[in-house]
Short mmCIF file of C-alpha atoms and ligand atoms in Angstrom, two decimals:
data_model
loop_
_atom_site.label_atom_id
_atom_site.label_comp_id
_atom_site.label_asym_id
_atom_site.label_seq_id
_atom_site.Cartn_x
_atom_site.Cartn_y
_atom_site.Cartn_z
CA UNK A 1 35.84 17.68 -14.58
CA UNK A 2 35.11 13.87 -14.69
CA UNK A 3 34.10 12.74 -18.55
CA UNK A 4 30.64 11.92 -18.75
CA UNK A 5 30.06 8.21 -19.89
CA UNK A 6 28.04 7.16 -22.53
CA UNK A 7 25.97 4.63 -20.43
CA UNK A 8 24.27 4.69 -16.77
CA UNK A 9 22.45 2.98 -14.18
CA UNK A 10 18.53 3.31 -13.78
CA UNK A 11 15.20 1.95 -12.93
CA UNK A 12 13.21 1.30 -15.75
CA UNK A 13 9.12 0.68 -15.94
CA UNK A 14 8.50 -1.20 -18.90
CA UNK A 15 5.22 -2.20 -18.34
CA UNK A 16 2.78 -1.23 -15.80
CA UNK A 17 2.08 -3.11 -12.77
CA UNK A 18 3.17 -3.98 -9.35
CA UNK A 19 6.53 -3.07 -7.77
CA UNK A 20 8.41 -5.75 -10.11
CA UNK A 21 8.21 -3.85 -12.92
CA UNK A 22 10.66 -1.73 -11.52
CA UNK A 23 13.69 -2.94 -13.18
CA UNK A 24 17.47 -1.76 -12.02
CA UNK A 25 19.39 -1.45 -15.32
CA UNK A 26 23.08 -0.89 -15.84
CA UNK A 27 23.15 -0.18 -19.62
CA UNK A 28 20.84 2.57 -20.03
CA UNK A 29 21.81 5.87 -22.33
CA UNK A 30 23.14 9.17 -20.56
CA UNK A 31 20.24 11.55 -21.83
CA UNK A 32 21.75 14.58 -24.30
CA UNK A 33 21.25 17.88 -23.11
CA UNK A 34 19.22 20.27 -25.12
CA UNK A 35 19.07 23.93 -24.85
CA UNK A 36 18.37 25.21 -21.54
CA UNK A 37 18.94 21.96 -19.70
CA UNK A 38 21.39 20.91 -17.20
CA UNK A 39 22.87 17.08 -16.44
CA UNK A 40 22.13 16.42 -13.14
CA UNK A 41 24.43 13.64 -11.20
CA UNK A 42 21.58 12.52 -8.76
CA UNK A 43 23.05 11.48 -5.16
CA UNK A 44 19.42 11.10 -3.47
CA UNK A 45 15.92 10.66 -4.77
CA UNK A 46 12.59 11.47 -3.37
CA UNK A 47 10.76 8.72 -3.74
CA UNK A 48 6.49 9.92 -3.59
CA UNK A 49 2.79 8.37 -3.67
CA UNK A 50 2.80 9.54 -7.29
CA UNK A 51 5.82 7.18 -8.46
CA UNK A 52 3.43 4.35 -7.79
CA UNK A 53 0.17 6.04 -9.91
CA UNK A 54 2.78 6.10 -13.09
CA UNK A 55 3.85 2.29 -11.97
CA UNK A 56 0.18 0.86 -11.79
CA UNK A 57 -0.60 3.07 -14.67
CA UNK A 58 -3.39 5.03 -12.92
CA UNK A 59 -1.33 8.02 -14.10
CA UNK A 60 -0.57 7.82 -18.03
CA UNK A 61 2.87 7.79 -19.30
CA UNK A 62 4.50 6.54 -22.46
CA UNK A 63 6.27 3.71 -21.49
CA UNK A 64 9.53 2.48 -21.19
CA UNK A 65 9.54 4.94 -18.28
CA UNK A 66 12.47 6.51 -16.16
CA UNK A 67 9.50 7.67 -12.89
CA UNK A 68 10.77 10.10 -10.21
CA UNK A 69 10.19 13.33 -9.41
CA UNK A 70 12.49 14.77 -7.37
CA UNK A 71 16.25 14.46 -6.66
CA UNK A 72 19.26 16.45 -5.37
CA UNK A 73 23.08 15.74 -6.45
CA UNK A 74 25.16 17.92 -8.23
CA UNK A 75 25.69 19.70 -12.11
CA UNK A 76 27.47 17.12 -14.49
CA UNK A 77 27.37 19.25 -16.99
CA UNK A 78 25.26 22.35 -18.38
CA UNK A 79 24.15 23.30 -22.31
CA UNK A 80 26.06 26.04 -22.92
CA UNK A 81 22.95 28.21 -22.97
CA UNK A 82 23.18 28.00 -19.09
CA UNK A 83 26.42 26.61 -17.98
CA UNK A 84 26.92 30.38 -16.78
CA UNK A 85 24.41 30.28 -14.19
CA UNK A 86 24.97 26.10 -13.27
CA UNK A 87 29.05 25.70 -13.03
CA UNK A 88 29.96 21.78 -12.95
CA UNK A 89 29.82 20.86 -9.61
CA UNK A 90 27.06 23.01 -8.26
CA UNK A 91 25.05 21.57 -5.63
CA UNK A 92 21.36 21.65 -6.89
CA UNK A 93 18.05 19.76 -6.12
CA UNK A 94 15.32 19.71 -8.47
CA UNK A 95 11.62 19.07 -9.63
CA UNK A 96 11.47 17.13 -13.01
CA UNK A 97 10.61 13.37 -14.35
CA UNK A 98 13.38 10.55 -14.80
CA UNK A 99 14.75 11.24 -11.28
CA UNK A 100 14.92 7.24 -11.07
CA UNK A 101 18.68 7.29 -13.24
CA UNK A 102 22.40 8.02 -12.12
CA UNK A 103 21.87 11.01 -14.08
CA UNK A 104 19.21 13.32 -14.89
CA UNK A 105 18.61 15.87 -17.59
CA UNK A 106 16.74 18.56 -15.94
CA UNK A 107 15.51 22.03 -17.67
CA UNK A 108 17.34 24.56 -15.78
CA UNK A 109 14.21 26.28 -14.99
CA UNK A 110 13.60 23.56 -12.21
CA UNK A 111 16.95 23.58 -10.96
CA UNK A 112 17.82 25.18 -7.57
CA UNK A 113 20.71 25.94 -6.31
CA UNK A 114 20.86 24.43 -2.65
CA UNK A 115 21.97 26.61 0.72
CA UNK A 116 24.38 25.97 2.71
CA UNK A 117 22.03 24.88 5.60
CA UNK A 118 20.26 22.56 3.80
CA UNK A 119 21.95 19.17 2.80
CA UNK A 120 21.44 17.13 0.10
CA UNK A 121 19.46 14.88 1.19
CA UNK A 122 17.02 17.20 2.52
CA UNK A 123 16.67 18.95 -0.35
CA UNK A 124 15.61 15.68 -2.43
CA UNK A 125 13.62 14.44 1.01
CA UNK A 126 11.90 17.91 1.13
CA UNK A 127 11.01 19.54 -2.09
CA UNK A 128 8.06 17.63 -3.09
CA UNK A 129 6.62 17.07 -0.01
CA UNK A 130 7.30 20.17 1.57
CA UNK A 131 6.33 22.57 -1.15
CA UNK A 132 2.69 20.96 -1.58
CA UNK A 133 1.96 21.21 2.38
CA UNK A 134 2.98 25.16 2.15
CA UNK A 135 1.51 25.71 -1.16
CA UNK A 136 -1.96 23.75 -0.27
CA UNK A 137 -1.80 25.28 3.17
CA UNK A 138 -1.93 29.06 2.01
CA UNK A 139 -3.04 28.85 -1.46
CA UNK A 140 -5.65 26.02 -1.26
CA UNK A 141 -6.56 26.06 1.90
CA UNK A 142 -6.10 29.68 2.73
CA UNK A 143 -4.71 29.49 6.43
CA UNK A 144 -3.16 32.15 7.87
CA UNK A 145 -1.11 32.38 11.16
CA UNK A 146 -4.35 32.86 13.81
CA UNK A 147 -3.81 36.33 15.61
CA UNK A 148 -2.48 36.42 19.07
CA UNK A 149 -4.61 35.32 21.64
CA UNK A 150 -7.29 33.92 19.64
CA UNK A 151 -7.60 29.70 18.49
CA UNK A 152 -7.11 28.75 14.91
CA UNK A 153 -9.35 26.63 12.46
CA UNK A 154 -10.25 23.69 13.21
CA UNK A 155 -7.92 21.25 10.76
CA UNK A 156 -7.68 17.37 9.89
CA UNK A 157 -4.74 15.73 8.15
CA UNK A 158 -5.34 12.25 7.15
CA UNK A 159 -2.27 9.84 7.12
CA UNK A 160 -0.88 13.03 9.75
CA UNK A 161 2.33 10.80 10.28
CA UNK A 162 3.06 10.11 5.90
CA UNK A 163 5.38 12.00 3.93
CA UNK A 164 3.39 14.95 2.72
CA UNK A 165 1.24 14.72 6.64
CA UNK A 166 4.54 15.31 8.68
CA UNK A 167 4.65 18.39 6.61
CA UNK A 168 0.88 19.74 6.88
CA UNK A 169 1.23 18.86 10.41
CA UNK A 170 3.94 20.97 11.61
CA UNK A 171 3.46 24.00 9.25
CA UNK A 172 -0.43 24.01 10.24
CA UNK A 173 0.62 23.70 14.46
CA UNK A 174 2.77 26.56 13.43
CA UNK A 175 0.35 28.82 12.17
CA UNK A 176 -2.18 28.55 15.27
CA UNK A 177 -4.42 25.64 14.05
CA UNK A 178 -6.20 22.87 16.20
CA UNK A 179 -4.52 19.56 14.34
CA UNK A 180 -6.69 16.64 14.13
CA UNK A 181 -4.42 13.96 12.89
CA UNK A 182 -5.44 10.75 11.41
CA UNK A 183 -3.36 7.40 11.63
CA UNK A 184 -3.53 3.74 11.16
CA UNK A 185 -1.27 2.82 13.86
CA UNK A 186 -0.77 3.57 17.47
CA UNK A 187 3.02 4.29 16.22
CA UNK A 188 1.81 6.49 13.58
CA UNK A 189 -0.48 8.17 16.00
CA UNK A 190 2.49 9.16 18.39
CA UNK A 191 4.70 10.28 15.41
CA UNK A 192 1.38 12.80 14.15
CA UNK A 193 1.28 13.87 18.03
CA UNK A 194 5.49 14.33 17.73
CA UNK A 195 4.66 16.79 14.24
CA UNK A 196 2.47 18.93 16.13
CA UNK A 197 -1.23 17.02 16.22
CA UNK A 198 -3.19 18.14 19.30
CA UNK A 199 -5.42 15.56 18.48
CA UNK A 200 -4.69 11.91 16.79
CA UNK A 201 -7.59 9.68 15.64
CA UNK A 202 -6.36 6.18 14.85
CA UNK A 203 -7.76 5.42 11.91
CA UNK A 204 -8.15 1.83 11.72
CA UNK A 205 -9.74 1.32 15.64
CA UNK A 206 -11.74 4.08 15.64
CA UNK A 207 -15.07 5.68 14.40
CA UNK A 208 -13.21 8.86 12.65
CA UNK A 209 -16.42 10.81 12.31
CA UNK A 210 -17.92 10.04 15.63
CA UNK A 211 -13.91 11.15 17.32
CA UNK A 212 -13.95 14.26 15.23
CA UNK A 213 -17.69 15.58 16.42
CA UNK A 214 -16.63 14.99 20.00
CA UNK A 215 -12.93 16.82 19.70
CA UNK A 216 -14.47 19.52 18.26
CA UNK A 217 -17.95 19.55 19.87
CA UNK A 218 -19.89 19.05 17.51
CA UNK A 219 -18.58 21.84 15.58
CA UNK A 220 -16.86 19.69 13.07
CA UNK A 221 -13.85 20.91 10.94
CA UNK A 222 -13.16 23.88 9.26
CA UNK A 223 -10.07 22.36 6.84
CA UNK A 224 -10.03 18.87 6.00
CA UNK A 225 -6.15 17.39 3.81
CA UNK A 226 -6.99 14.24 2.80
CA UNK A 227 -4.34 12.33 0.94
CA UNK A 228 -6.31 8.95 1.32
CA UNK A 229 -8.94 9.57 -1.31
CA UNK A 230 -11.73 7.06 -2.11
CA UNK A 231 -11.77 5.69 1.05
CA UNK A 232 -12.35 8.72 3.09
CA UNK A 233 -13.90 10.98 0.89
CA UNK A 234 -17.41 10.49 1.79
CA UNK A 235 -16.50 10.51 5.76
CA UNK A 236 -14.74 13.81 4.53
CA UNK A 237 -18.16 15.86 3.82
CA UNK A 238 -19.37 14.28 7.13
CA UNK A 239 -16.97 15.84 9.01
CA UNK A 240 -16.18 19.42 7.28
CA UNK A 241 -18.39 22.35 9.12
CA UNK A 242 -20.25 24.70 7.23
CA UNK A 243 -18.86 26.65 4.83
CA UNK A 244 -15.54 24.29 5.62
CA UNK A 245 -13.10 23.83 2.47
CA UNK A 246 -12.11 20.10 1.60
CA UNK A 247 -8.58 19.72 0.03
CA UNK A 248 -8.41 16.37 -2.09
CA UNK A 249 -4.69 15.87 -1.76
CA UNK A 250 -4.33 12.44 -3.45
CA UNK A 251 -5.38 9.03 -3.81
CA UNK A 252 -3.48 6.53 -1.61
CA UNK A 253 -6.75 4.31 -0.96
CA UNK A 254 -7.46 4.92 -5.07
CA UNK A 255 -9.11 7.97 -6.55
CA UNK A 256 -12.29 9.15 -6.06
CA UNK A 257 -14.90 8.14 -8.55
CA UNK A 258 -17.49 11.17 -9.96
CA UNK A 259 -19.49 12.41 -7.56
CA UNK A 260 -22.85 14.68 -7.41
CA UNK A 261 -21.78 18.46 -6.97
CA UNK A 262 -25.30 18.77 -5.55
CA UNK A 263 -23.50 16.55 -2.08
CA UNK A 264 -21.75 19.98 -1.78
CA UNK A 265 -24.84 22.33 -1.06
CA UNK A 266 -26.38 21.12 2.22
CA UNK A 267 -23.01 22.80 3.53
CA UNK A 268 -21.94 25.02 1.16
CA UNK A 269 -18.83 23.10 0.82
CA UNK A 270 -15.56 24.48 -0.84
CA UNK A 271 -13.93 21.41 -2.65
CA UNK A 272 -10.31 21.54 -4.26
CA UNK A 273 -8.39 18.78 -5.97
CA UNK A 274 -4.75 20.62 -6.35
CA UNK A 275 -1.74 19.78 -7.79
CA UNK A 276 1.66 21.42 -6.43
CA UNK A 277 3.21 21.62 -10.16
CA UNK A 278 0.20 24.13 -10.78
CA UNK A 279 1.26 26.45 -8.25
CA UNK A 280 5.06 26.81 -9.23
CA UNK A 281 4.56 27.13 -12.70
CA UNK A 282 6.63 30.13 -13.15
CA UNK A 283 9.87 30.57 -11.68
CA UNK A 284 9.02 33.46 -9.65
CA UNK A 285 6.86 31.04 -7.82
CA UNK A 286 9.09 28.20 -7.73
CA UNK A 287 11.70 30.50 -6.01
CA UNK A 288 9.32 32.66 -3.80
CA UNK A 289 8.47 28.91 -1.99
CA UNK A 290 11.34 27.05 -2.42
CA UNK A 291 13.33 29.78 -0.52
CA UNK A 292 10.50 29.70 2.45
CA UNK A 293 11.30 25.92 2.68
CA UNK A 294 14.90 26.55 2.88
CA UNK A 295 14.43 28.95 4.89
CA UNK A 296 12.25 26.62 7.71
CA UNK A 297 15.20 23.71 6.60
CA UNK A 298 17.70 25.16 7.63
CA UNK A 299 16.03 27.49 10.55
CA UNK A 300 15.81 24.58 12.73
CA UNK A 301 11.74 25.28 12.34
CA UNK A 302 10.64 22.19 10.28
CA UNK A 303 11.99 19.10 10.77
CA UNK A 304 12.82 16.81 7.70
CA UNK A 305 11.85 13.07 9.13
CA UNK A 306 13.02 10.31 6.72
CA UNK A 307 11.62 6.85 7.27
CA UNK A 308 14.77 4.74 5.12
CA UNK A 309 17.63 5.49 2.77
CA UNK A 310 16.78 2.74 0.39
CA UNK A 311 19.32 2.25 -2.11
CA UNK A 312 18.58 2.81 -5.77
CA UNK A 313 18.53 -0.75 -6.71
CA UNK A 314 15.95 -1.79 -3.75
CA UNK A 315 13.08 1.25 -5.62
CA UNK A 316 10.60 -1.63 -5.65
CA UNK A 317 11.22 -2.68 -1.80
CA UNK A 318 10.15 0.90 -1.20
CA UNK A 319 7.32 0.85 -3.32
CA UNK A 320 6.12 -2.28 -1.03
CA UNK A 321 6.53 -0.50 2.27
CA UNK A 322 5.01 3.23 0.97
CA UNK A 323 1.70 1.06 -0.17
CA UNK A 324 1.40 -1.31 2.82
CA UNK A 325 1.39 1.59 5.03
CA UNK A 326 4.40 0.61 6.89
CA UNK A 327 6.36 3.86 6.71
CA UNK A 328 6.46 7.29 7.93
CA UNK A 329 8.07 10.34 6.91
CA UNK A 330 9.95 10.62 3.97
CA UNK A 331 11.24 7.58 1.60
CA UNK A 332 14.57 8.11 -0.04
CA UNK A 333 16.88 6.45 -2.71
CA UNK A 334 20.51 6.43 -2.63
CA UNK A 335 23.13 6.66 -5.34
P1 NDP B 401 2.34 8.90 2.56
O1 NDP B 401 3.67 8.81 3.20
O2 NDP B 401 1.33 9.80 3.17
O3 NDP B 401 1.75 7.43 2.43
C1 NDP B 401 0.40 7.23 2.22
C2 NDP B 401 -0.34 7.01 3.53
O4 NDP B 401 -1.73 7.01 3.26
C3 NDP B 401 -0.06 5.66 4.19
O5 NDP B 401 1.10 5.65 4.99
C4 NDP B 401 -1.31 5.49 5.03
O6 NDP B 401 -1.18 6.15 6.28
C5 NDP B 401 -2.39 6.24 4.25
N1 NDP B 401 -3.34 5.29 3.65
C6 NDP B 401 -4.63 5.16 4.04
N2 NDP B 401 -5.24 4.23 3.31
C7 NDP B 401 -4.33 3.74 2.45
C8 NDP B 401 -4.38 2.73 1.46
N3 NDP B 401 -5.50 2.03 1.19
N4 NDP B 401 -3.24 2.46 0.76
C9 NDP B 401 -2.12 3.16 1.00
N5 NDP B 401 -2.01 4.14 1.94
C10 NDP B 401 -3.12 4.43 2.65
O7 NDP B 401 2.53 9.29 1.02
P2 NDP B 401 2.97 10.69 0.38
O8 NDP B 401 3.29 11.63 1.46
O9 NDP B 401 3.97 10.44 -0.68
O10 NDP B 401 1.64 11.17 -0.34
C11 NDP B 401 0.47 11.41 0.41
C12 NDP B 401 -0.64 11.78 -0.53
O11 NDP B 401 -0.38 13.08 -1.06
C13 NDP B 401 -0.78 10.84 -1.72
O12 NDP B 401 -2.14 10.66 -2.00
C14 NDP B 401 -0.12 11.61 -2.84
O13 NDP B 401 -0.59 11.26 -4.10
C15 NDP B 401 -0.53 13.02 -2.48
N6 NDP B 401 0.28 14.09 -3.08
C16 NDP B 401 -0.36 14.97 -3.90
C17 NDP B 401 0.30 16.02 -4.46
C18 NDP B 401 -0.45 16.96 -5.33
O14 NDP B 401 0.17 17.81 -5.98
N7 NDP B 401 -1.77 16.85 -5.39
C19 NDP B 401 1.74 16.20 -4.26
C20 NDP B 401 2.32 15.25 -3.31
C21 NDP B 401 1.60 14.22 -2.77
P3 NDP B 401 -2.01 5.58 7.55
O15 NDP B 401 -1.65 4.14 7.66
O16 NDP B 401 -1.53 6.40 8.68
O17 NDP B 401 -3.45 5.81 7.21
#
C-alpha cells in the first residue's frame, strides 16, 4: 500500500464568480478521515450544471471551496470503523462534495462498490446524471413502462441531447413514451433523435409551443423535464395538458423567480421542483437505484455518451463549454 502524502492537487473556489475562479492548486492538505469515512483516490470526475450554481454563488457554500459531486477511483485508505467493508484498493464511485481534489474523503455511506461491467469512468460519468433521470422518471414523474400494445404519455425533455437529457431520453423511449426532445442545435437535435426522441424541436429556430400542439395534436403534453428553468418555464404551463405534471429539473437559463400558484388551476397542474439527493437519502435507496443503473451500464441497455475527458487542471475550460451550450452528453475530469 502506497503512503499517503501529506499534500495534493485540487481546484479551489475562493471566491465566487466566473470560470477563473477555479484555481488548480498543488499544495492543498490531504483531508483526515473521521469515523465512518473512506479516502477516495479520484481517477475521474463528473463534472454537472450544479458545479457552476456553487461557482457563481447562486448555490451557497462556505468558501474556500473544493465543488464536485461525483467521482470514481479507488480506496486510499479507510477509518478503521470501515476498512472491513472498503479494502485499499477497492474500486468505488461515489456521491459526496470536494470531488474537485486528487483525493477525496467520502462517508462510506455514499461509497459504492463498482461491477465488473461498469468502468470507471462510467461510474463517475453516470451516477449523477443517471440516477436523477430514473429517480425523476418513476418517483417524480410517475411513468411506468406503457402496456403492450397501447402508446405511452406524451413527454418533453428540454436540452434532450445535455447530460442529464441523454439520460431522460433513453430511459423514457424505453418505457413506451412519445419523446419530444428539445435542442438548440441541428447537431443537438440529431444526438436527442440518436437517445431515443421521436420528436426533436430545435429550440432556438423554432416556435416550441406552436411545434408541440401540432406533434401532439393539440393534445399537448402529459410530462414536461425541464432543466432550462427561467427561460422556459412559462412556455412550460403552455404546453403541459390537463392534469399534466411539470418536473422543474434545474436552472441552466437561471432559476425561476416566485410565481402565482393560482397559474396552476386553469389546468390542474402537478408542479415538482426535485432534487436527486432527496430520493437516496437512505442507503437502501441509494443501493436499490444505483444497482438498476449498473444494471442498464453494463446490460448494454443505456448508453453512457461523454462529450470530453477534460483534464483536472482545464475544470474552468469545461465550465465555459457546459454554459455556452456547446456540449453534449456527459463532461468529465481526468486525474
Ligand atoms: P446539460 O448538459 O443539460 O447542459 C445544460 C443545457 O441546457 C445546455 O447544453 C443547453 O442545451 C440548455 N440550455 C438552454 N438554455 C440555456 C442557457 N441559457 N444557459 C445554459 N444552458 C442552457 O447539463 P446537466 O445535464 O449537467 O444538467 C441539466 C439540468 O439538470 C441543470 O439545470 C441541472 O441543474 C439539473 N440537475 C438537477 C438535479 C436535481 O437533483 N434537481 C440533478 C442533476 C442535474 P440546448 O442548447 O440544447 O438548449
Amino acid at each position: 500500500m502506497a503512503p499517503i502524502p501529506k499534500t495534493m492537487s485540487g481546484i479551489v473556489i475562493e471566491q465566487v464568480g466566473g470560470p477563473e475562479v477555479l484555481k488548480w492548486k498543488t499544495d492543498l492538505p490531504v483531508p483526515e478521515l473521521k469515523e465512518g469515512e473512506v479516502l477516495v483516490k479520484n481517477e475521474y470526475v463528473g463534472v454537472n450544471y450544479i458545479d457552476t450554481y456553487f461557482r457563481t454563488g447562486l448555490y451557497k457554500a462556505p468558501y474556500p471551496l473544493i465543488t464536485g459531486k461525483e467521482a470514481a477511483g479507488t480506496i486510499a485508505a479507510a477509518h478503521p470503523s470501515v476498512a472491513a467493508q472498503f479494502p485499499v484498493g477497492t474500486r468505488v464511485g461515489y456521491l459526496a462534495d470536494h470531488a474537485y481534489a486528487a483525493l477525496t474523503a467520502v462517508p462510506a455511506s455514499r461509497v459504492l462498490v463498482l461491477p465488473d461491467g461498469v468502468s470507471t469512468e462510467q461510474a463517475a460519468s453516470a451516477l449523477l446524471q443517471g440516477l436523477t433521470a430514473l429517480t425523476f422518471v418513476r418517483e417524480a414523474a410517475g411513468i411506468t413502462p406503457a402496456p403492450e400494445g397501447t402508446e405511452g404519455p406524451w413527454v418533453l425533455v428540454h436540452a434532450a441531447a445535455g447530460g442529464v437529457g441523454t439520460w431522460l431520453v433513453q430511459l423514457l423511449a424505453a418505457v413506451g413514451a412519445r419523446v419530444i426532445g428539445t435542442a438548440g442545435s441541428s447537431d443537438k437535435c440529431e444526438i436527442a433523435r440518436q437517445n431515443g426522441a421521436k420528436y426533436v424541436v430545435h429550440s432556438r429556430d423554432e416556435d416550441v409551443v406552436a411545434r408541440v400542439n401540432e406533434i401532439t395534436g393539440g393534445h399537448g403534453v402529459d410530462v414536461i423535464f425541464d432543466g432550462v428553468g427561467k427561460a422556459t418555464f412559462d412556455s412550460d404551463l403552455e404546453m403541459i395538458t390537463r392534469k399534466g405534471t411539470v418536473v422543474m429539473v434545474g436552472n441552466a437559463s437561471g432559476a425561476v423567480p416566485p410565481f402565482d400558484i393560482l397559474r396552476l388551476g386553469p389546468k390542474n397542474i402537478k408542479l415538482l421542483r426535485p432534487v436527486l439527493f432527496n430520493y437516496i437519502v437512505t442507503r437502501e435507496e441509494m443501493e436499490t437505484y444505483t444497482n438498476e443503473l449498473f444494471e442498464l451500464i453494463s446490460s448494454g441497455k443505456i448508453k453512457v455518451k461523454v462529450h470530453e475527458e477534460y483534464p483536472l487542471e482545464d475544470v474552468a475550460r469545461a465550465h465555459s463549454d457546459l454554459e455556452a451550450r456547446k456540449t453534449t452528453g456527459k463532461l468529465v475530469l481526468k486525474l
